[in-house]
Coordinates of C-alpha atoms in Angstrom, one line a residue:
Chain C
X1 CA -0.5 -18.4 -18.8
X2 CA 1.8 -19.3 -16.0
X3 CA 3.7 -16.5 -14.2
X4 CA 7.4 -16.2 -14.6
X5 CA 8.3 -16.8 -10.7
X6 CA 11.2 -13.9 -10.4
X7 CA 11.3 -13.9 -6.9
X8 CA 14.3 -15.2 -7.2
X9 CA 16.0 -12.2 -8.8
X10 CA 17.8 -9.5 -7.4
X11 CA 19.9 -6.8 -9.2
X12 CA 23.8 -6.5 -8.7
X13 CA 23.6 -2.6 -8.7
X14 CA 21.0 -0.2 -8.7
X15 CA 21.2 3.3 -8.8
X16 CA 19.4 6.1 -7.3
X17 CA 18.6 8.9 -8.7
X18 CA 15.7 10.2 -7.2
X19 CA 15.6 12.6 -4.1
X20 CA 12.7 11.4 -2.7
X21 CA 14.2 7.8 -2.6
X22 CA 17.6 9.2 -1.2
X23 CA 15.4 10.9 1.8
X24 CA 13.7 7.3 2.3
X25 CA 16.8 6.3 3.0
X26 CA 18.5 9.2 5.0
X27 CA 16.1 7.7 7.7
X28 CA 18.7 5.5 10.4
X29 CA 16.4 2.2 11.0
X30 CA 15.2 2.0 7.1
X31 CA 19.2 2.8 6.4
X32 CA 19.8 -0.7 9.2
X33 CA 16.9 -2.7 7.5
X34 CA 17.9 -2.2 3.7
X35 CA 21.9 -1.9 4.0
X36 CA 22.6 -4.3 7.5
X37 CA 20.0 -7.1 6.5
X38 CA 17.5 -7.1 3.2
X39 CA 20.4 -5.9 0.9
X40 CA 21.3 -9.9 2.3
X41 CA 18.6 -12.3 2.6
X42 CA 14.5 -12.2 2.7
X43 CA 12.9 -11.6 5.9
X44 CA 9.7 -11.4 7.7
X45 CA 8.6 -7.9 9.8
X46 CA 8.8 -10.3 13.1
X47 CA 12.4 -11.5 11.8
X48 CA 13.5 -7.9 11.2
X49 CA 11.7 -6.3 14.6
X50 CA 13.8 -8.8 16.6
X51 CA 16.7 -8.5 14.8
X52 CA 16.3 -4.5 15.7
X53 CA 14.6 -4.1 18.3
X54 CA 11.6 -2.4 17.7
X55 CA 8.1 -3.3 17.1
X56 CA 6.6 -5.1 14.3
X57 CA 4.2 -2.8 13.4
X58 CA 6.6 0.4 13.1
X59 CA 9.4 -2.4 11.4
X60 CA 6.1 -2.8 9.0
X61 CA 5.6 0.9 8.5
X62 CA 9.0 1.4 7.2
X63 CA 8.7 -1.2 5.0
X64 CA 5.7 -0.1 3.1
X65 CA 7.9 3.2 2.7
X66 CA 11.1 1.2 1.5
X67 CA 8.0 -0.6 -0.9
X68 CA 7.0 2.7 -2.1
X69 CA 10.5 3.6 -2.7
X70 CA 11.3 0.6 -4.8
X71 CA 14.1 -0.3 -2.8
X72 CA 12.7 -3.4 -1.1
X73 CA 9.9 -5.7 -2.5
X74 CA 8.3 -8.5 -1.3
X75 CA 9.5 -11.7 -2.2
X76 CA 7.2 -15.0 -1.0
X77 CA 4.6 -15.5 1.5
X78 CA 4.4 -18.4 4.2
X79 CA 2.0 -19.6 6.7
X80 CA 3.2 -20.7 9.9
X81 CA 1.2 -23.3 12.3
X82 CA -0.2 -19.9 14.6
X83 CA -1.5 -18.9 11.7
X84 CA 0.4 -15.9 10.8
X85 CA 0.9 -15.1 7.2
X86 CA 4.6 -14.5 7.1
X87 CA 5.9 -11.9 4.0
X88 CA 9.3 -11.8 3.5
X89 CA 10.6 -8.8 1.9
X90 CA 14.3 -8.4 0.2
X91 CA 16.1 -5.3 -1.1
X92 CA 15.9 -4.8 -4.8
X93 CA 19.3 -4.4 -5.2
X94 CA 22.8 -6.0 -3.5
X95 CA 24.6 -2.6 -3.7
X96 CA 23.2 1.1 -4.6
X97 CA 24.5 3.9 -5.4
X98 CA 23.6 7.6 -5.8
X99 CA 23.6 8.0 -9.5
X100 CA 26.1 11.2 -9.9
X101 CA 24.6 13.2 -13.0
X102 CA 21.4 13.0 -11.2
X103 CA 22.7 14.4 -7.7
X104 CA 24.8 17.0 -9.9
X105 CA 21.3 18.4 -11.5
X106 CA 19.5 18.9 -8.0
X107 CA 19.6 21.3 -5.7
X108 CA 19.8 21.7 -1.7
X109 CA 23.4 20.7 -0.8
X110 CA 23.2 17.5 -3.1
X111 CA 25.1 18.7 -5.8
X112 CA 27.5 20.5 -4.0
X113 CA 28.0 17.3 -2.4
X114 CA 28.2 15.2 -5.5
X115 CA 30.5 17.8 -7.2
X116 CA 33.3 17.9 -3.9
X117 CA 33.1 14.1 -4.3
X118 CA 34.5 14.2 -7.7
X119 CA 36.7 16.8 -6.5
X120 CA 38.1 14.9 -3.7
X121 CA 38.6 11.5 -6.3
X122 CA 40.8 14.1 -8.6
X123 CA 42.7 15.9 -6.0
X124 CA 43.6 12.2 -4.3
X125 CA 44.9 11.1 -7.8
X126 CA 48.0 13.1 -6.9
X127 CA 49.0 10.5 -4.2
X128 CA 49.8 8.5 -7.6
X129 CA 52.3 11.1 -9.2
X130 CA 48.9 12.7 -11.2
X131 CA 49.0 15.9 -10.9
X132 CA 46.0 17.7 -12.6
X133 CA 46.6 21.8 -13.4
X134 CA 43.5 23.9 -11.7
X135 CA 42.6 25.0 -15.1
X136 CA 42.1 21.3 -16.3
X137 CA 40.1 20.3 -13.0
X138 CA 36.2 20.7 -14.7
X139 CA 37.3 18.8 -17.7
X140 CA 39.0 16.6 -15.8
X141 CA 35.5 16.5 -13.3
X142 CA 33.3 16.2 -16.4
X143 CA 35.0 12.8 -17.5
X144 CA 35.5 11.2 -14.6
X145 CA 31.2 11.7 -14.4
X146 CA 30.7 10.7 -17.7
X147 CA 33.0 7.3 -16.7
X148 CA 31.3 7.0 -13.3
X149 CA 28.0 7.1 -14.5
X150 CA 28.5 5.1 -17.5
X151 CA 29.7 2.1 -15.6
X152 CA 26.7 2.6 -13.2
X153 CA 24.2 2.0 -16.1
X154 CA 26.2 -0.7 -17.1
X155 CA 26.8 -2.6 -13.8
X156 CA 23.0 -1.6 -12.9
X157 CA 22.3 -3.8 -15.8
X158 CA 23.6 -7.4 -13.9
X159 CA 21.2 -9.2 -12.8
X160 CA 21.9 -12.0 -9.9
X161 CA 19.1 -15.0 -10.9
X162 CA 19.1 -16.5 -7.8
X163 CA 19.7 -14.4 -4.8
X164 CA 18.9 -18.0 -2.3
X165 CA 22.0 -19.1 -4.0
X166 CA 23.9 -15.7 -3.6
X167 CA 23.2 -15.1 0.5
X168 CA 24.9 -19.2 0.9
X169 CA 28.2 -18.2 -0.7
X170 CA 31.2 -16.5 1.5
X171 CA 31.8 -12.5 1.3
X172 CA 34.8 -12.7 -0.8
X173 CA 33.2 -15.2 -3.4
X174 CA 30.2 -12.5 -3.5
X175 CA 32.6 -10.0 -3.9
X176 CA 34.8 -11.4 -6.9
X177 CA 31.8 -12.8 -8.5
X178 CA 30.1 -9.5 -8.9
X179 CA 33.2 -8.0 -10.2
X180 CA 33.8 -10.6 -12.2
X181 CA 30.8 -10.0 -13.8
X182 CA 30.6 -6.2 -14.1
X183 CA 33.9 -6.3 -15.5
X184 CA 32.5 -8.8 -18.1
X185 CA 29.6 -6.2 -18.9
X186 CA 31.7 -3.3 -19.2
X187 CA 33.9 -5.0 -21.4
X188 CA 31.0 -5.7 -23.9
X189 CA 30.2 -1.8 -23.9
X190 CA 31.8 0.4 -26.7
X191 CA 30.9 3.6 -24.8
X192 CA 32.1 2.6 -21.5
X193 CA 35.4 1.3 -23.4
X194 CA 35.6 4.7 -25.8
X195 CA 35.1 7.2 -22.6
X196 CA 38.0 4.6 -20.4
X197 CA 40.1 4.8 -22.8
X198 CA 39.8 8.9 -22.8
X199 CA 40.4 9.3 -19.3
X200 CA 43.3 6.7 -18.7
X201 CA 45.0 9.1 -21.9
X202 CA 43.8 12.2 -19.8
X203 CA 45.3 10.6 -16.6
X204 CA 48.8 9.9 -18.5
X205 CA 49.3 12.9 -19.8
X206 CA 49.2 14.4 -15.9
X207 CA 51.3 11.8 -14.4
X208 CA 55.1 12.1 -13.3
Chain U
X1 CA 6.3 -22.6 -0.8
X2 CA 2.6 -22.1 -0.2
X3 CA 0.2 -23.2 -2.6
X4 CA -1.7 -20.0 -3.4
X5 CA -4.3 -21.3 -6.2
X6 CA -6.0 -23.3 -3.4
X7 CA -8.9 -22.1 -1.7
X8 CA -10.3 -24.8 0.5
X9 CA -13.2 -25.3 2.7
X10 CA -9.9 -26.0 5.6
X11 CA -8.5 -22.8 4.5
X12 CA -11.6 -21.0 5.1
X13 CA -12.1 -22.6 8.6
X14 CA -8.7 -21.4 9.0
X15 CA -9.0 -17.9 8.3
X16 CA -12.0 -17.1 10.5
X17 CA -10.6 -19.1 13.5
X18 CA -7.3 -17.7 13.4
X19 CA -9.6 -14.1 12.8
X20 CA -11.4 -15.0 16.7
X21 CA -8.2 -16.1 18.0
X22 CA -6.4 -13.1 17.0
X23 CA -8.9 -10.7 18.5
X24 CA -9.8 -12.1 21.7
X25 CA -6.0 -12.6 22.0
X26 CA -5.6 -8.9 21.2
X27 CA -9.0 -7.6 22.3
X28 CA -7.5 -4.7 24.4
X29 CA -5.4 -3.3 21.8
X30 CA -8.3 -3.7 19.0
X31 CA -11.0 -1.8 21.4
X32 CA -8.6 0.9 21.9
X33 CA -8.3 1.3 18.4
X34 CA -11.8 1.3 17.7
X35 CA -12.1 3.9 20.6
X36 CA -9.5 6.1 19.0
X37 CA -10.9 6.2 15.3
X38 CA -14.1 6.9 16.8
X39 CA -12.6 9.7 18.7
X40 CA -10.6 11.1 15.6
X41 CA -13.4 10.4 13.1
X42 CA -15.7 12.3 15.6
X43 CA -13.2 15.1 15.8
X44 CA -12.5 15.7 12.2
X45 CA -16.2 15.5 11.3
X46 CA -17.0 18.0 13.7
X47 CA -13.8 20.5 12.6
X48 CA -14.8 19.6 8.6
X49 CA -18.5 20.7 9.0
X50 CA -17.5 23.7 11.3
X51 CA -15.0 24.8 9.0
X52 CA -17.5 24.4 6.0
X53 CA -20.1 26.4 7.9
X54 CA -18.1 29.5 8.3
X55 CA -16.9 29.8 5.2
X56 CA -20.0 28.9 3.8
X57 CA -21.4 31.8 5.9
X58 CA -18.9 34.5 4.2
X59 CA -20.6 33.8 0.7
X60 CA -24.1 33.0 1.8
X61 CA -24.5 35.5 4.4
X62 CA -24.3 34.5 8.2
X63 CA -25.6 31.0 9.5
X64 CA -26.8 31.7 12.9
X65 CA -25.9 28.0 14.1
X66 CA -22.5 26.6 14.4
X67 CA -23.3 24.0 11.9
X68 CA -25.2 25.4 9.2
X69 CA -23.8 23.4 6.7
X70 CA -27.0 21.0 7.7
X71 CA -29.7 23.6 6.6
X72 CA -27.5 24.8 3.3
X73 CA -27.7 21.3 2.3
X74 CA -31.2 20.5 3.3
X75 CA -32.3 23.5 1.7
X76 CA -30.3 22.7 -1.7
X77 CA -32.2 19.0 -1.7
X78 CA -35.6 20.8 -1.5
X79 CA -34.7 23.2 -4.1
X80 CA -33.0 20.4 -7.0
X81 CA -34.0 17.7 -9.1
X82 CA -34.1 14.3 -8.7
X83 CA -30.7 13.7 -10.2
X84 CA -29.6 17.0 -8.5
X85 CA -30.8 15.7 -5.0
X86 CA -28.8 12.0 -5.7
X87 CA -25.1 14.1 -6.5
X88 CA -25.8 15.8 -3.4
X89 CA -26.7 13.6 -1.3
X90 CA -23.9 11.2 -2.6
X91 CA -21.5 13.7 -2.4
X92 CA -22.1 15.6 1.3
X93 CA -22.4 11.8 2.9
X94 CA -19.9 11.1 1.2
X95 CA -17.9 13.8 2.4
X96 CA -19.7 13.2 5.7
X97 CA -18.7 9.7 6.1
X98 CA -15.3 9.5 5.1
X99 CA -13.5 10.1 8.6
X100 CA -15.2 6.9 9.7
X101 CA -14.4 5.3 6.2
X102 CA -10.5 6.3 6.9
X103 CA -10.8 5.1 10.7
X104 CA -12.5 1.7 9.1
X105 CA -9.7 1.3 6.9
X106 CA -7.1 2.0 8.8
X107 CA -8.1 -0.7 11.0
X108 CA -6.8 -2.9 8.3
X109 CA -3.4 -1.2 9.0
X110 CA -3.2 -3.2 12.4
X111 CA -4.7 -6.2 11.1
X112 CA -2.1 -6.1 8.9
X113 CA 0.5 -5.7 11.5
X114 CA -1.7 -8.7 13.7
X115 CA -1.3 -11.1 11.0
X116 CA 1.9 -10.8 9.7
X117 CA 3.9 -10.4 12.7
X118 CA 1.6 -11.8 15.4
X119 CA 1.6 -8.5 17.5
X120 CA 0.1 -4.6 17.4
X121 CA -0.6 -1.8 19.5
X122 CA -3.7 0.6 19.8
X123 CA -1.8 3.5 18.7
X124 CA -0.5 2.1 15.4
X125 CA -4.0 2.2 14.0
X126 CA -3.3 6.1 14.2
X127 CA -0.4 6.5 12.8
X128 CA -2.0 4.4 9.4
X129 CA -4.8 6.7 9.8
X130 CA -2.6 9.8 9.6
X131 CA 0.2 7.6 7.2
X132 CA -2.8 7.1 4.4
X133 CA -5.5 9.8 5.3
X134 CA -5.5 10.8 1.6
X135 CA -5.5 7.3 0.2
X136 CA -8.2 5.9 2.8
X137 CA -10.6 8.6 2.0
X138 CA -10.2 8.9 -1.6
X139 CA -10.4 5.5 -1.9
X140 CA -13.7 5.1 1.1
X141 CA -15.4 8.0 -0.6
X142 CA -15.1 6.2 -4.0
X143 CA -16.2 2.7 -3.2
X144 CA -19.1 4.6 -1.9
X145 CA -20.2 6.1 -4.5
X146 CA -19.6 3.5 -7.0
X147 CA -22.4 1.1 -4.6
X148 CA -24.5 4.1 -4.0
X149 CA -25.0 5.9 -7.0
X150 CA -26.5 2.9 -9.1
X151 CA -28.7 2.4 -6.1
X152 CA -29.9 5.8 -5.9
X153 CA -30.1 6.2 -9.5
X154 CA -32.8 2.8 -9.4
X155 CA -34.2 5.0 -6.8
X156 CA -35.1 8.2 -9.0
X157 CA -36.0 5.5 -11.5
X158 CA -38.4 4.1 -9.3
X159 CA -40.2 7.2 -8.3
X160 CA -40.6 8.5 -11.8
X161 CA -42.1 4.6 -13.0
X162 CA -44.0 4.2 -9.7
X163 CA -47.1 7.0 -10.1
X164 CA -49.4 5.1 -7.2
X165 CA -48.3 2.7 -4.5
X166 CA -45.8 0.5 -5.8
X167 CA -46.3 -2.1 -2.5
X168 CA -46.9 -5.5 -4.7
X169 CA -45.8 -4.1 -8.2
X170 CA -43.4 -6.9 -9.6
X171 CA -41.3 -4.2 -10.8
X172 CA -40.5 -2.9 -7.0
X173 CA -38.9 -6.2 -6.6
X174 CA -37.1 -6.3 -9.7
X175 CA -35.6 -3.2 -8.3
X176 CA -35.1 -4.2 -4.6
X177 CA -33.3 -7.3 -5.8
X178 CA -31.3 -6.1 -8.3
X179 CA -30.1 -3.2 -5.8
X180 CA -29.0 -5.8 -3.6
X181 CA -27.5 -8.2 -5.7
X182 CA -25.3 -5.4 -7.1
X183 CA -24.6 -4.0 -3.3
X184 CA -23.2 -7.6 -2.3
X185 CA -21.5 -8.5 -5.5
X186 CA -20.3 -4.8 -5.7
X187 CA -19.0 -4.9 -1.9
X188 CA -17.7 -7.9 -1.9
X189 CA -15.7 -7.1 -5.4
X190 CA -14.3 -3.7 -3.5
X191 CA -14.0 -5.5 -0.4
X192 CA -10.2 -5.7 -0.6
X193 CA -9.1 -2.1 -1.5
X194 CA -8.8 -1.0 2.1
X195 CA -6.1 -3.8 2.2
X196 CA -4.7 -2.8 -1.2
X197 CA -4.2 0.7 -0.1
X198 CA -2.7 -0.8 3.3
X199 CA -0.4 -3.0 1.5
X200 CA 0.8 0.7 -0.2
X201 CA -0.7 1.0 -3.7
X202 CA -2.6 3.9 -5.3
X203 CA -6.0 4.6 -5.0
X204 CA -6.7 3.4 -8.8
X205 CA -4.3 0.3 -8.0
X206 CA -6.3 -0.8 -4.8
X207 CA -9.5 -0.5 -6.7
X208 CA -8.2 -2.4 -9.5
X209 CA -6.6 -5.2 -7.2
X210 CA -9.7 -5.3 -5.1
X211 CA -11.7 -6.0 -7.9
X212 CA -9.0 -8.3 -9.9
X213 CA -8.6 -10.1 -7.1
X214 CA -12.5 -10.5 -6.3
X215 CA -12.5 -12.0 -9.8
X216 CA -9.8 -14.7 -10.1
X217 CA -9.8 -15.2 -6.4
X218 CA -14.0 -14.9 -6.4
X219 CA -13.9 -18.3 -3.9
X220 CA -11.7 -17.0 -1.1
X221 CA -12.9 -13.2 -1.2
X222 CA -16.6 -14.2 -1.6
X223 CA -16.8 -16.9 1.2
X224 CA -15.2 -14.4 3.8
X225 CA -17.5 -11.3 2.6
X226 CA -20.4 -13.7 2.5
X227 CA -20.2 -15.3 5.5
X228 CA -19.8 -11.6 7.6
X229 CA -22.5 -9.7 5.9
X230 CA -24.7 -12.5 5.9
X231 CA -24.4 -12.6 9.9
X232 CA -24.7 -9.0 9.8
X233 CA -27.6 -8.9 7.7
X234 CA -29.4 -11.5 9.9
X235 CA -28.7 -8.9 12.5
X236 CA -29.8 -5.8 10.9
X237 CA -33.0 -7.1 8.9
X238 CA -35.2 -8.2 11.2
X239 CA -35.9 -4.9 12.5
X240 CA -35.3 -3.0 9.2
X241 CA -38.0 -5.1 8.0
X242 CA -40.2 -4.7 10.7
X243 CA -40.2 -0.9 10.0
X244 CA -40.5 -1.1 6.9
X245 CA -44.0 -3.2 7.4
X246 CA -44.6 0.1 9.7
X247 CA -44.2 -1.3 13.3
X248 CA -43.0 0.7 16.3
X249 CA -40.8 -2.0 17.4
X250 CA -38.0 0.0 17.4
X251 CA -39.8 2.9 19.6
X252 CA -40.0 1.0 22.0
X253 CA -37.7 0.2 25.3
X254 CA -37.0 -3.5 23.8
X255 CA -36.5 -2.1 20.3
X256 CA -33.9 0.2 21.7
X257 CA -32.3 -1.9 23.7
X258 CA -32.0 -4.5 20.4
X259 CA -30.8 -1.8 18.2
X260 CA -27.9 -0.6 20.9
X261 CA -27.1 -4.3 21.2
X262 CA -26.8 -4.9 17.1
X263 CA -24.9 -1.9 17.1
X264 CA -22.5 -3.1 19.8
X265 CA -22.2 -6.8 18.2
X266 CA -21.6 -5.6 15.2
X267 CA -18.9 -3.1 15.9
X268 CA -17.0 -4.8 19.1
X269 CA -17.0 -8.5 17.6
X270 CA -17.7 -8.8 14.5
X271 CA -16.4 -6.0 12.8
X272 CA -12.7 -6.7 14.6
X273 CA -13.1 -10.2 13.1
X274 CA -14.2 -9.2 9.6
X275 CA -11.2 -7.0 9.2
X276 CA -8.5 -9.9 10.4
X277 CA -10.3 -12.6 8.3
X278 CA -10.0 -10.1 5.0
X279 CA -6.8 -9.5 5.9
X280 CA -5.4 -12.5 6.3
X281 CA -7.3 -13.9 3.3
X282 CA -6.0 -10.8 1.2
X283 CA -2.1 -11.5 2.4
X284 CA -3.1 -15.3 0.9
X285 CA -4.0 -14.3 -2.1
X286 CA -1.7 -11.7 -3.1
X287 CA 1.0 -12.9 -3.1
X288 CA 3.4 -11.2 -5.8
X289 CA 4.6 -14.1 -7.8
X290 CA 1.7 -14.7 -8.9
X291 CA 0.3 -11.8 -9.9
X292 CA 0.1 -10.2 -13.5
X293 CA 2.4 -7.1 -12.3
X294 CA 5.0 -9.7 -11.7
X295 CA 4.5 -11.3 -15.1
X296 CA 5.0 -8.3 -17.0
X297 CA 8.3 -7.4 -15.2
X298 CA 11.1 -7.2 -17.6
X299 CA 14.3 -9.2 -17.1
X300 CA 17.3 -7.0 -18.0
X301 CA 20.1 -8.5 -19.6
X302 CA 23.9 -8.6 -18.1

């Protein structure tokens, strides 16, 4: 049987959920190496140390801990003329995010956190005429969640085929294309549609 | 793209001079590592069995010598059976061996580092060591086992078959051979789980790897582990041999002086080399798009 080469392959969204994969990343040079270069193109550990600073062999340690994590993997392997064997590793993912239900179930400070964000996104709806009554806020919290984390799963669900081809185009064509295509995604879900169309009515009804 | 299904006799060549190169290049930092596991390995051995030996001494009453683990363990040999004597002993050397085991894999850790970036330090060997301490000995203590216990179990077999002198009995080397046909096809097989556990899998997944990997990839793994034990074998035997046969070679000054220098080959060069040429041939062959974990990835759809 020949393997299906998915190298290639890289997932528009992904979302975390897990703590321990959050922690992974609460660390400053494993933040640089996923979010600054791998969430771009494959690189090699001598590629990423120079690009950083450090040295290959602590850029090689985070890397089996970004591995662990299942935020980067590795991708192909090459073989210079010194006889290196060159990996090159690329995040799993072009964006992530912190998957909101989750956050809201732990503990320590996490859901606090996830729970002012929602908060915050309700309260800054008033800049818009919306003005939600305190007594409305946790039903007004609990759809915007639902919303959120519905279109997560959905937009998690895109996958880009050939991530070569993705780093060569400009910003903004990355930018519109992944839209483009969540949009198209979300559109196809009845649940995603069902729970929009419940919170643009919830919005209206609290709008000057 | 490289061309991962080939194994040839160039690639081969390859991987043990690029092996040399790398450690005479990087000698310094390699001896320093091997100085520091040696060191740590030392250290924890000595804390393990001193810890053992007072607590052992609360529920069998006091041991009047630091280490008294020794005589406990001694003393439960003399007193088992022959299967009883084989767990222990498997077990307590085991136990016993598996700071060095841990040191010995985490050498991989640098060759690693050596070969896919072209630079290391000495100290990074000690961070792997204290980054997969669990891993490295869980996995060490098991490949031991797994080549041991069959051995030992021949063993008992052979002293309950054997009533008189067994010196000539066809049977003896039935046994002898079959013990080391399954040692090198067993080692070689597991010889890539150290690098398994480097490259961060599980202790089950290295194992599994090593031994997936020793099977579709039997050329490449095989002529590395081949080639090294084989020169360390021609190293080793002679003299084993000659004790065997019951000479005093190795009583004597030039015996000693052999032994220290087999030692010293063994560990200072060869062993530096062994662990780059495994590693390289291991980040050769592993490659992810080809394996069966890769296969069996599912492809979500938009």
């Amino acid at each position: 049987m020949t393997p299906k080469d998915t190298s290639l392959q890289m997932k528009d969204l992904e979302i975390i959920s897990d703590p321990n994969t959050i922690k992974v990343l609460f660390d400053k040079t494993r933040a640089v190496l996923v979010f600054k270069y791998l969430v771009n193109e494959a690189m090699t550990v001598k590629q990423l140390a120079d690009a950083i600073g450090k040295n290959p062999g602590n850029v090689l340690r985070h890397i089996d801990r970004l591995k662990d994590a299942g935020l980067v993997r590795q991708v192909r392997t090459e073989k210079t003329n010194t006889g290196i064997v060159q990996r090159y590793y690329r995040a799993t993912a072009r964006e992530y995010r912190l998957g909101i239900t989750d956050m809201m179930k732990s503990g320590d400070g996490v859901r606090d956190y996830a729970e002012d964000r929602l908060r915050s996104i309700i309260s800054s709806l008033s800049v818009y005429g919306v003005i939600i009554p305190s007594d409305k806020t946790e039903e007004a919290i609990e759809l915007l969640r639902k919303l959120v984390e519905r279109e997560n799963t959905i937009s998690a669900k895109v996958t880009i085929e050939d991530a070569e081809a993705w780093n060569l185009l400009p910003k903004q064509q990355q930018e519109d294309a992944s839209r483009l295509m969540r949009e198209a995604a979300l559109t196809r879900d009845d649940q995603y549609q069902r729970l929009r169309q419940k919170w643009s009515e919830f919005v209206l009804d609290y709008s000057k | 793209m490289l061309d991962l299904k080939k194994w040839t006799f160039g690639e081969y060549v390859e991987t043990i001079r690029v092996a040399t190169r790398f450690t005479i290049r990087n000698y310094l930092s390699f001896f320093l590592a091997l100085l520091g596991v040696a060191v740590v390995s030392i250290v924890i051995f000595l804390a393990g069995t001193l810890i053992v030996s007072l607590h052992l001494s609360m529920v069998v009453g006091p041991i009047d010598i630091p280490f008294g683990i020794f005589e406990v363990i001694g003393e439960l040999i003399t007193d088992s059976t022959e299967i009883g004597r084989l767990g222990i002993v498997l077990v307590f050397i085991g136990l016993l061996v598996a700071p060095l085991l841990i040191g010995f894999g985490a050498l991989f850790g640098i060759g690693q580092e050596l070969l896919e970036s072209g630079g290391t330090e000495a100290e990074g060997v000690l961070i792997w060591f204290k980054r997969k301490f669990l891993s490295l000995a869980g996995g060490g203590i098991i490949q031991f086992v797994l080549l041991f216990a069959p051995i030992g179990l021949e063993y008992i077999f052979g002293t309950w078959y054997f009533h008189s002198d067994p010196i000539g009995d066809p049977v003896l080397s039935l046994l002898i051979t079959l013990a080391f046909i399954w040692f090198i096809l067993g080692a070689g097989l597991l010889s890539m789980t150290f690098p398994s556990i480097i490259d961060g899998m599980s202790i089950p997944a290295a194992l599994k790897n090593s031994v997936s990997l020793g099977v579709r990839r039997s050329d490449a793994v095989f002529s590395i582990w081949l080639s090294f034990i084989s020169i360390e074998m021609l190293l080793i035997v002679p003299p084993f041999i000659d004790l065997v046969m019951g000479s005093e070679f190795l009583d004597t000054l030039e015996g000693s002086i052999y032994a220290l220098l087999v030692l010293a080959i063994t560990v200072l060069i060869i062993l530096p080399i062994h662990i780059l040429a495994t590693s390289r041939t291991y980040l050769l062959i592993s490659d992810p798009n080809t394996s069966e974990e890769q296969v069996s990835e599912p492809k979500e759809e938009p």
